[in-house]
Coordinates of C-alpha atoms in Angstrom, one line a residue:
X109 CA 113.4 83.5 74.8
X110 CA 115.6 84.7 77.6
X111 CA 116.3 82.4 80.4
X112 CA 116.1 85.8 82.6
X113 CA 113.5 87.8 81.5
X114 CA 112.0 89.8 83.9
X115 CA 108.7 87.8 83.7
X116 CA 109.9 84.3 82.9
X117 CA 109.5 83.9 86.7
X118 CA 107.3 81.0 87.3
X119 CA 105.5 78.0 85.8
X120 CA 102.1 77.8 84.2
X121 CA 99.9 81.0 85.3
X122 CA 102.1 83.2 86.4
X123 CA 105.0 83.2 83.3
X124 CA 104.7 86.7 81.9
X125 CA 103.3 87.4 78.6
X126 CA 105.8 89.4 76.9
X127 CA 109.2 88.1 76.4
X128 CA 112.7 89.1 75.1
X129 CA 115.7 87.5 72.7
X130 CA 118.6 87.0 74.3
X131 CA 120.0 89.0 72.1
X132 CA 117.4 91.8 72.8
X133 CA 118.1 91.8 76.4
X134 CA 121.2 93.7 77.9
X135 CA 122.0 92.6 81.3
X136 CA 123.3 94.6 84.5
X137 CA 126.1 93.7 85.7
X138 CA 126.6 91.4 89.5
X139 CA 129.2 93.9 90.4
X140 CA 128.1 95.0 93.9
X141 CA 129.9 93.1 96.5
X142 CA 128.7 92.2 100.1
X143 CA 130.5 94.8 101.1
X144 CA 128.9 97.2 99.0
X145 CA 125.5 95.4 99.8
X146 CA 125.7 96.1 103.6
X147 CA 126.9 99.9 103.2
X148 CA 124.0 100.5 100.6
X149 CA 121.4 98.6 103.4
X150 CA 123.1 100.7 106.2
X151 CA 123.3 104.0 104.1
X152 CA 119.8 103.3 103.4
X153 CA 118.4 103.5 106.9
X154 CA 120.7 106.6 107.7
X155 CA 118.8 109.3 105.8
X156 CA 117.5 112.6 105.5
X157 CA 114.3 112.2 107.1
X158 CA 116.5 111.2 110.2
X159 CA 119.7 114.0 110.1
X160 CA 116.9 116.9 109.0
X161 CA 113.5 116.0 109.5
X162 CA 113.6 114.2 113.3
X163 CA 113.8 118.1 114.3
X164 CA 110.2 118.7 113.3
X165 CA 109.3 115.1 114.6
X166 CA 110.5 115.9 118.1
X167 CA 108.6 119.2 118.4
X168 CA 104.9 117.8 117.8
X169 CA 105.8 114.2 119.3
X170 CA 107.6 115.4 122.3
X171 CA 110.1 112.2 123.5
X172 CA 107.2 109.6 122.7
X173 CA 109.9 110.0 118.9
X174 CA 111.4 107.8 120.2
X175 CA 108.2 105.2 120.3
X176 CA 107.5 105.9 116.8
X177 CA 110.6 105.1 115.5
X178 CA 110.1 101.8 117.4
X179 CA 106.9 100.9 115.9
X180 CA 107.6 102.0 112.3
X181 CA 110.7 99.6 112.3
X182 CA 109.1 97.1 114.0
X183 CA 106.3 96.4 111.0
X184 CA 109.1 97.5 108.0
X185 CA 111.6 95.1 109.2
X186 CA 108.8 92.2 108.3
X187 CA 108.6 94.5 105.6
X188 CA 111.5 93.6 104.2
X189 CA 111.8 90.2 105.2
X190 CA 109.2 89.6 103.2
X191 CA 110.6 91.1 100.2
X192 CA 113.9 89.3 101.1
X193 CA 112.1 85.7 101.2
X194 CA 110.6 86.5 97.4
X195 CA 113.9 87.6 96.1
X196 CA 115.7 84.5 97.2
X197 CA 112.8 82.3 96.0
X198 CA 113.5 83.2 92.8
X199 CA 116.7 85.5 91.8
X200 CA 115.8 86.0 88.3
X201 CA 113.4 88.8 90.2
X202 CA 115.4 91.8 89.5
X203 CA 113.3 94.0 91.8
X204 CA 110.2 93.9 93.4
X205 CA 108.1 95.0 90.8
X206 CA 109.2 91.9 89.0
X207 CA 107.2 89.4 91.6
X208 CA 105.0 91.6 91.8
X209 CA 104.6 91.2 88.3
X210 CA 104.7 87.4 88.7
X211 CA 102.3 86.7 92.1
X212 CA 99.6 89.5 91.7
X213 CA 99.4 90.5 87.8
X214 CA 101.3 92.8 85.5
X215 CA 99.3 95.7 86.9
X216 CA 101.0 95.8 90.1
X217 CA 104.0 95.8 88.4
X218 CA 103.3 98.6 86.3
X219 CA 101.5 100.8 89.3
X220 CA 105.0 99.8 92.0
X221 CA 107.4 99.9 89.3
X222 CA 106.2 103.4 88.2
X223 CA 105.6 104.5 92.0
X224 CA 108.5 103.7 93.4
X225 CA 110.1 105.6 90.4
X226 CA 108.4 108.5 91.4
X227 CA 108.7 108.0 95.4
X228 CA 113.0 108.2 94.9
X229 CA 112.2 111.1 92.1
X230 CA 110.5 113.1 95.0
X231 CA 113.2 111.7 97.8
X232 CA 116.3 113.0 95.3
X233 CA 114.6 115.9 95.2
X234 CA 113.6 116.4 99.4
X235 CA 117.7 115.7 99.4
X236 CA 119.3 118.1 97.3
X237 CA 116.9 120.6 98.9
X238 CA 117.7 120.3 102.7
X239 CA 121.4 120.0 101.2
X240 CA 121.1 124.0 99.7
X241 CA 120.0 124.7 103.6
X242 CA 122.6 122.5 105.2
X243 CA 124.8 125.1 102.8
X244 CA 123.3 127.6 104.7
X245 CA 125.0 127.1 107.6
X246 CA 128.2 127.9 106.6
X247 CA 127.1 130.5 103.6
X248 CA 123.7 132.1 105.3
X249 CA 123.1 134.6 102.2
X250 CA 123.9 131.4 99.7
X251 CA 120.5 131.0 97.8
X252 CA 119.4 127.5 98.3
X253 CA 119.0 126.3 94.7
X254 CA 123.0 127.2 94.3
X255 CA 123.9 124.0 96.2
X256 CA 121.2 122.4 95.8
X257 CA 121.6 122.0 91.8
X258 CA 125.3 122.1 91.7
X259 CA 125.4 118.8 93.6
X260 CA 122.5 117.4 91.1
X261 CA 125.1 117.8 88.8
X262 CA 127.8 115.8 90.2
X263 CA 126.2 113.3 91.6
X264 CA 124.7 112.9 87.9
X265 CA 128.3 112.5 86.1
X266 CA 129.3 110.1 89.3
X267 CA 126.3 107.8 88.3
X268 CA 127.4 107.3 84.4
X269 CA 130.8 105.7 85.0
X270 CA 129.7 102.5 86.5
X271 CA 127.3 100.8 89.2
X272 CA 131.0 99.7 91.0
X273 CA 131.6 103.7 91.3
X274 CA 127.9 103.7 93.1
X275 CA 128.6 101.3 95.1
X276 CA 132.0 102.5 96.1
X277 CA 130.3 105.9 96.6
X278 CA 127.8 104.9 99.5
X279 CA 130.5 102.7 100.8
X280 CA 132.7 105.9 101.8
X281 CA 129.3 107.5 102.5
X282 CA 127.4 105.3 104.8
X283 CA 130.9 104.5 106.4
X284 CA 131.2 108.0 107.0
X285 CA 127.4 108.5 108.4
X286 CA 128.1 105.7 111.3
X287 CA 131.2 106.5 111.9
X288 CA 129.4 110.3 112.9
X289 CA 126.5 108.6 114.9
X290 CA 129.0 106.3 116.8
X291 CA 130.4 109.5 117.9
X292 CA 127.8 111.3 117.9
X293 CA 126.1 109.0 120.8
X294 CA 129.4 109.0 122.7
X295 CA 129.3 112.6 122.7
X296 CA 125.9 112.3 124.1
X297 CA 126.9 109.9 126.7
X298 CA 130.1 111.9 127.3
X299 CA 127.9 115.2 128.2
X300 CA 125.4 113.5 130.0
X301 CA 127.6 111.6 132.2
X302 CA 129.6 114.4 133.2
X303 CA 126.3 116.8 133.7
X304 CA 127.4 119.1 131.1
X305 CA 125.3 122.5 131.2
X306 CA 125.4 124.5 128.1
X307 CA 125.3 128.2 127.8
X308 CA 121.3 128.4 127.6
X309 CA 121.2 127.1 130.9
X310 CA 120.0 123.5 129.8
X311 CA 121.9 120.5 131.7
X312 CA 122.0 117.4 130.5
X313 CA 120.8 115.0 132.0
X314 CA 118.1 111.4 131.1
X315 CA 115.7 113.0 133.0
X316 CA 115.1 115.3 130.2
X317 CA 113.1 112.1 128.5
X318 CA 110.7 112.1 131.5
X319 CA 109.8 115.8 132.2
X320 CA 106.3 116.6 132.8
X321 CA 104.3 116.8 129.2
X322 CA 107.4 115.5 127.6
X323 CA 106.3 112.3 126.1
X324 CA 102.5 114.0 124.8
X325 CA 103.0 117.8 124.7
X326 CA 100.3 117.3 122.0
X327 CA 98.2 114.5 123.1
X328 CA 97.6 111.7 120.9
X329 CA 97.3 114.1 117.6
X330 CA 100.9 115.2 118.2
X331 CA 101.9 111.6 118.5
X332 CA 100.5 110.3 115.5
X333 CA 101.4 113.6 113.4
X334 CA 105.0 112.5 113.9
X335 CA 104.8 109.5 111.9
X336 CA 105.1 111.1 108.3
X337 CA 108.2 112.3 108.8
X338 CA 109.5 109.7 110.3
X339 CA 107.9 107.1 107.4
X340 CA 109.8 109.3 105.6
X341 CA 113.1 108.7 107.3
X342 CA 113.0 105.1 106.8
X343 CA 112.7 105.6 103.2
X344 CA 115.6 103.8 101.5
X345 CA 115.9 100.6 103.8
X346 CA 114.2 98.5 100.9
X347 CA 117.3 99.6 98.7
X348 CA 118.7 96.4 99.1
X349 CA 115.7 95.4 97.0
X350 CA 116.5 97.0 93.8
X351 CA 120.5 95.9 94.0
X352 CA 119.4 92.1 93.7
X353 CA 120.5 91.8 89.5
X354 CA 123.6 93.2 90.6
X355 CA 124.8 91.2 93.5
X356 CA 127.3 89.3 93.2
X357 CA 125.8 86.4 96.3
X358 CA 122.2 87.6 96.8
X359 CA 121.5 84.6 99.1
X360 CA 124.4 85.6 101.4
X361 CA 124.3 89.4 101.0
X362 CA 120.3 89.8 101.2
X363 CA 119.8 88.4 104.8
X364 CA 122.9 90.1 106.0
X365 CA 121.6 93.3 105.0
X366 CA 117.9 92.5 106.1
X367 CA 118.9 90.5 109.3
X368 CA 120.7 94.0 110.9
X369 CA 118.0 96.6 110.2
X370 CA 116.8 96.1 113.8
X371 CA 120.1 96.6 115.5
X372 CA 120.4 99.8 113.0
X373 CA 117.1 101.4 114.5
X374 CA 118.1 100.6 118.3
X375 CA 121.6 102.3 117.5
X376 CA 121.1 104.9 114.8
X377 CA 118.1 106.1 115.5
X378 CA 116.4 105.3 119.1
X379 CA 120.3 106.1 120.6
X380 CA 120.9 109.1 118.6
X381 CA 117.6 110.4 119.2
X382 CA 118.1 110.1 122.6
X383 CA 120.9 112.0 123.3
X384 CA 119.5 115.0 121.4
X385 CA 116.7 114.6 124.0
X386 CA 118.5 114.0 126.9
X387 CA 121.5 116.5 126.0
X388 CA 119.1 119.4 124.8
X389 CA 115.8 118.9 126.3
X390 CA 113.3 118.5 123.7
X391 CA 111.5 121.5 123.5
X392 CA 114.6 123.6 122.5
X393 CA 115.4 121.7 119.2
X394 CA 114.0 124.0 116.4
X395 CA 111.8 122.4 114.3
X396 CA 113.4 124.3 111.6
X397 CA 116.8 122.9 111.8
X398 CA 119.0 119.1 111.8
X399 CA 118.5 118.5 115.4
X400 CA 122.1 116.7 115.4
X401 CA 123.4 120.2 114.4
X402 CA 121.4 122.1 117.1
X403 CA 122.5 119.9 119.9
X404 CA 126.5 121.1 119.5
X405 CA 125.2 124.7 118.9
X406 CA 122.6 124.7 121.4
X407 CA 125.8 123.4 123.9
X408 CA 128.2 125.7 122.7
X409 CA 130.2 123.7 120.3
X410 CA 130.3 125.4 116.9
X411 CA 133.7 123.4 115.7
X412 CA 131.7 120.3 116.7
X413 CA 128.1 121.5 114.8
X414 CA 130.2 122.5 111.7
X415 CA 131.2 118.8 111.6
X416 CA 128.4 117.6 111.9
X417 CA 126.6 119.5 110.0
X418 CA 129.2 118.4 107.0
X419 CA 128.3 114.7 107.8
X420 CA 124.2 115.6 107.8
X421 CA 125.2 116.9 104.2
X422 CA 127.0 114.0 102.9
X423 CA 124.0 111.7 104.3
X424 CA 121.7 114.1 102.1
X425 CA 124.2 113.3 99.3
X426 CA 124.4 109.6 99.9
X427 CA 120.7 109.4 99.8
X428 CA 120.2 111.6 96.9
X429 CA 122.9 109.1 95.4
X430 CA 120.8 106.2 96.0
X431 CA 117.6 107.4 94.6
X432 CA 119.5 108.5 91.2
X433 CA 120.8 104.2 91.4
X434 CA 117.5 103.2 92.2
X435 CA 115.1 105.4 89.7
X436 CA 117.5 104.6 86.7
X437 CA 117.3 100.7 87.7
X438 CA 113.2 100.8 87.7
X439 CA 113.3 102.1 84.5
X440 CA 115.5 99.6 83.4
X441 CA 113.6 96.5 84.6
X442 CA 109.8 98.3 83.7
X443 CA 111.7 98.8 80.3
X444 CA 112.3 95.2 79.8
X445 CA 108.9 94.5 80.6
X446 CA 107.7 96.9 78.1
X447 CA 105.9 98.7 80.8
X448 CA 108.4 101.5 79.9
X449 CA 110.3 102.8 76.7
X450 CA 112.7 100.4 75.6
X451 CA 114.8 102.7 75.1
X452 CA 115.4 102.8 78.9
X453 CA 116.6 99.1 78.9
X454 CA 119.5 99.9 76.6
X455 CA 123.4 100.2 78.6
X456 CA 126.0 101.9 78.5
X457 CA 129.5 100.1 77.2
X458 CA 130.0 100.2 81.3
X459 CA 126.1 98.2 81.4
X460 CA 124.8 101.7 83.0
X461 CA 120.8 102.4 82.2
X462 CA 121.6 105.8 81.2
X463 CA 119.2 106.3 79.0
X464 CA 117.2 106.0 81.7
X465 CA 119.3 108.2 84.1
X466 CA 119.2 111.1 81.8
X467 CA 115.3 111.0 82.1
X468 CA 115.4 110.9 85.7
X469 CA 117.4 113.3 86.4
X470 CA 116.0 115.4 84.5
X471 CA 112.9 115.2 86.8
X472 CA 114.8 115.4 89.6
X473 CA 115.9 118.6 88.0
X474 CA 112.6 120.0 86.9
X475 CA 111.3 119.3 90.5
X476 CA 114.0 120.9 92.4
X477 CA 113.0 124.4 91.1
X478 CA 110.2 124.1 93.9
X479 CA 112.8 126.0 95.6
X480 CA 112.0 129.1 92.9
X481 CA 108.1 128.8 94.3
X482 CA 109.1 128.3 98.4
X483 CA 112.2 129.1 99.0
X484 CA 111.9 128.2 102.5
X485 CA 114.3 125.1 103.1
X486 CA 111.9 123.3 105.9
X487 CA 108.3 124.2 103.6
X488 CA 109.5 123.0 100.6
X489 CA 111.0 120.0 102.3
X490 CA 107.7 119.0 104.3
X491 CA 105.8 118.9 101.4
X492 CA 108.5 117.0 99.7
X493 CA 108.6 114.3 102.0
X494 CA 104.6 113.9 102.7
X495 CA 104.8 112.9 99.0
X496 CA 107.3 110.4 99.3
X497 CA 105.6 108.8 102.7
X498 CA 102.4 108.3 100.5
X499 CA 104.6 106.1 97.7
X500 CA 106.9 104.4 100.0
X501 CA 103.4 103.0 101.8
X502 CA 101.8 102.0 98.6
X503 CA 105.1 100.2 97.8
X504 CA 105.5 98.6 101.3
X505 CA 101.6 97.4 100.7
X506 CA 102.3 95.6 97.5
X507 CA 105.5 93.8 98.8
X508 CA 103.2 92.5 101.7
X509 CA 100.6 91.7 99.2
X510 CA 102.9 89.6 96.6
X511 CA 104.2 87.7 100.1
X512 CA 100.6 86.9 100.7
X513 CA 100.1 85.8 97.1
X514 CA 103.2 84.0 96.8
X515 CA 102.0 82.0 100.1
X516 CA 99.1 80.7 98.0
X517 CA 99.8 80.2 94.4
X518 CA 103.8 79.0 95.2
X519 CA 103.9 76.9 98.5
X520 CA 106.2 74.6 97.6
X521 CA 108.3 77.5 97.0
X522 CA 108.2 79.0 100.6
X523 CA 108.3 75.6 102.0
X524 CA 112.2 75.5 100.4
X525 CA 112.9 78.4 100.9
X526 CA 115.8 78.6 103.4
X527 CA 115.3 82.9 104.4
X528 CA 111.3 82.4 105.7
X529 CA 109.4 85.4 106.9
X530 CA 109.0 85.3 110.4
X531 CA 105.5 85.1 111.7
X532 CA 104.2 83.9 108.0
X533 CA 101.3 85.4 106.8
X534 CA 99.8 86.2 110.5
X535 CA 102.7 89.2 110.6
X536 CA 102.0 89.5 106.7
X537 CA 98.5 90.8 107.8
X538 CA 99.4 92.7 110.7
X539 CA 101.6 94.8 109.0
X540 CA 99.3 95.5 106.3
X541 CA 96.9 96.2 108.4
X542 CA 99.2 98.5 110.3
X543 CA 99.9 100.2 106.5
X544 CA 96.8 101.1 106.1
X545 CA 96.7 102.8 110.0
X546 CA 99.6 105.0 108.6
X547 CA 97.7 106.5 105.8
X548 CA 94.4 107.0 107.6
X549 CA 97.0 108.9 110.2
X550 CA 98.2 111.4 107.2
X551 CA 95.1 112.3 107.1
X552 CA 94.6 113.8 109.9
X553 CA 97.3 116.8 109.8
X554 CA 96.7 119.4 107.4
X555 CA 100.0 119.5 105.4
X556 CA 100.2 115.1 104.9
X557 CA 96.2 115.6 103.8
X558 CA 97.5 118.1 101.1
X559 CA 99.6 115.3 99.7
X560 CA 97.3 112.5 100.5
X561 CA 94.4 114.5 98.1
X562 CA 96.7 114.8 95.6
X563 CA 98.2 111.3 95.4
X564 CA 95.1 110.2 93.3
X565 CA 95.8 112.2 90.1
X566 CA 99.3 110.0 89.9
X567 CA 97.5 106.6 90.7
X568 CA 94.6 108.0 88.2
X569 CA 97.1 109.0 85.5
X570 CA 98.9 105.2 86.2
X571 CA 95.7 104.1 85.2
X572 CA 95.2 105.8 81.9
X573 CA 98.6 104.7 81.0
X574 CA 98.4 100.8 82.0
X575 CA 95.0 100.9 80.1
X576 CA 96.9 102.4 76.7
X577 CA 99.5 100.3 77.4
X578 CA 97.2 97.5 76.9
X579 CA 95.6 98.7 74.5
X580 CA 98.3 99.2 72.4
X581 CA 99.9 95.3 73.0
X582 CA 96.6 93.9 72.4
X583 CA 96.4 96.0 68.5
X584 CA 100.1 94.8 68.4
X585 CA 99.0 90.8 69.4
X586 CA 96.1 91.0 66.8
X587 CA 98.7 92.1 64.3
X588 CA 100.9 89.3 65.0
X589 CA 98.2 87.0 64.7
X590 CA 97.0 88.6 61.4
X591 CA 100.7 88.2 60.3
X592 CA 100.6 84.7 61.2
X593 CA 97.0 83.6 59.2
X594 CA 98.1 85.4 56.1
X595 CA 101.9 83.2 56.1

């Protein structure tokens, strides 16, 4: 029996029922440094949903963005404090679908393990899209799905050399992302403190965040529409989550990472967001279009759009790169639990799932050809990312929910534990109940209801599966057992 299985978690109740040899199991390697760590947490809360989709945020929320960005991070930072308290209480946890696993049954490892598959799947996939229209800026008669796949590509062959290469490669990325937004916001600062008019006739100036009908130009309805895309944008902060088998100091690198989301929302994406407001004025960012780009064309920049619109693209890049690390390692650890192939939990000579990466990818791939169906950039992209919102809120629930379990069934555990969620299960609660607000708010716009009517066919198919699946270990149990008698 291996001393790290992925469900030889806890005593009594909650050890896992299948197990492998040590010889059986290949391990990941603790390559990822803290330095690696806190690029991957930053790199996670600097996405696309922030560079591309804040544009369509701003012109149905109006300034009140800037609220919603507030709120959001407010409840996913306890969010992942929670997830950070049940990694460190155990570190043979490999991801979250592991104490999942462990505090609320192997169902809800199967359903978030599989889920949060798919939610990176259909985030990859919202990435190397918006990256065929950030192509467009340069090459306007380039057809999207040039870019868009050519990148796929790369990105693919990038991912099978080593999980050091991945981590080098969001390094260089999310360095390059805050190095833009940290100039980005001086920019801002520079052109509002100097009362820079551009050639439209706009001045900028912080008064642009108070103009009449600027916080609600669509009541409450606008307000609350805004929140999909801007779940969406916060999509890849729980990253950190999936690295914790291949860090090298989880109990030092974890809270780091986990500890400094709040300071990232203030500065990435309430101070970024605004200066697009105060420099442009909301209501002349196009919905259609990276806001960050807008606001150097909109002021007459073109050198300084082109730039940015070449960092926008290498965000879209870094985040397409992390769902490719993060889809192969859930296949890896649902492998070893037999809740996948387990053929996905064989490595590479350089310990890289790629079994499991060649499947995904070629998902990634297969849904990427939306662009063939709506070739619009923004369409394709919304529907995309409503997708994604619905996943990354189921996942977020059944983090809480194993924090809330672990609280009963493991005590002595939290009482050790040295990284404690603040506000214990009172904030446990309040975030969840603040979870399900979010998807009773998708409801109510027309394109997020699209996506929220067809999220039950994947939770209904998960359900057909996890019931074969059980099916199928309970023949293999009785055969064992038969095996057994007849000896």
């Amino acid at each position: 029996m291996s001393k790290n299985n992925g469900k030889q978690f806890l005593e009594g109740d909650l050890l896992g029922s299948q197990h492998m040899t040590e010889q059986e199991e290949e391990k990941l390697q603790r390559s990822l440094t803290n330095r690696h760590i806190q690029m991957i947490a930053i790199g996670g809360a600097i996405g696309t949903g922030l560079f591309m989709g804040s544009g369509k945020t701003l012109s149905i929320s109006g300034t009140s963005i800037v609220l919603t960005y507030l709120i959001i991070g407010f409840f996913f930072f306890f969010v992942m404090r929670a997830m950070g308290e049940l990694l460190l209480a155990n570190t043979n946890f490999k991801t979250f679908a592991d104490f999942a696993t462990a505090y609320l049954g192997p169902w809800a490892g199967f359903f978030l393990g599989w889920s949060y598959w798919c939610n990176w799947i259909i985030t990859a996939i919202a990435d190397v899209i918006v990256i065929g229209g950030y192509m467009q800026f340069w090459y306007p008669d380039l057809p999207v799905w040039i870019p868009a796949f050519t990148s796929l590509a790369i990105l693919t062959i990038l991912n099978f050399v080593a999980v050091r290469l991945f981590g080098e490669l969001e390094f260089w990325f999310s360095l390059i992302k805050i190095t833009a937004i940290i100039l980005f916001i001086l920019a801002g600062i520079y052109l509002i403190g100097t009362g820079f008019t551009s050639p439209n006739g706009v001045k900028a100036s912080m008064t642009h965040l108070f103009e009449t009908e600027s916080m609600f130009p669509y009541g409450v309805t606008g307000f609350l529409a805004g929140f999909q895309i801007a779940i969406f944008a916060f999509v890849g902060i729980e990253l950190v989550g999936t690295t914790a088998a291949e860090t090298k100091d989880p109990h030092t690198s974890l809270p780091k990472a986990i500890n400094s989301i709040p300071l990232r929302i203030l500065l990435f994406y309430v101070g970024a967001l605004v200066c697009i407001i105060a420099v442009t004025s909301w209501a002349k960012v196009s919905p259609e279009k990276s806001p960050f780009v807008e606001m150097f064309t909109l002021v007459g920049l073109p050198i300084a759009a082109g730039l940015i619109n070449f960092v926008v693209a290498t965000s879209a890049l870094s985040s397409a790169n992390s769902g490719i690390f993060a889809t192969s390692r859930m296949l890896y650890g649902l492998a070893l639990d037999n809740d996948a192939p387990k053929s996905f939990s064989k490595l590479s000579k350089r310990k890289v799932p790629i079994r499991g990466l060649v499947f995904s990818m070629a998902c990634v791939t297969l849904g990427t050809s939306i662009l063939f169906i709506v070739p619009n950039v923004m369409t394709a992209f919304t529907i995309i990312s409503a997708l994604t919102s619905i996943l990354c809120i189921f996942t977020f629930m059944l983090i809480v929910l194993s924090y809330i379990y672990y609280r009963k069934k493991s005590p002595e555990l939290h009482i050790q534990s040295k990284y404690k969620m603040p506000g214990g299960l009172f904030m446990a609660w309040m975030t969840m109940l603040f979870l399900v607000f979010t998807i009773v708010i998708l409801a109510l716009d027309h394109d997020t209801l699209i996506a929220l009517e067809f999220s039950p066919v994947w939770f209904i198919g998960l359900f057909i599966a996890y019931k074969y699946k059980k099916k199928k270990m309970l023949q293999l149990d009785i055969l064992k057992a038969q095996k057994v008698d007849y000896i």
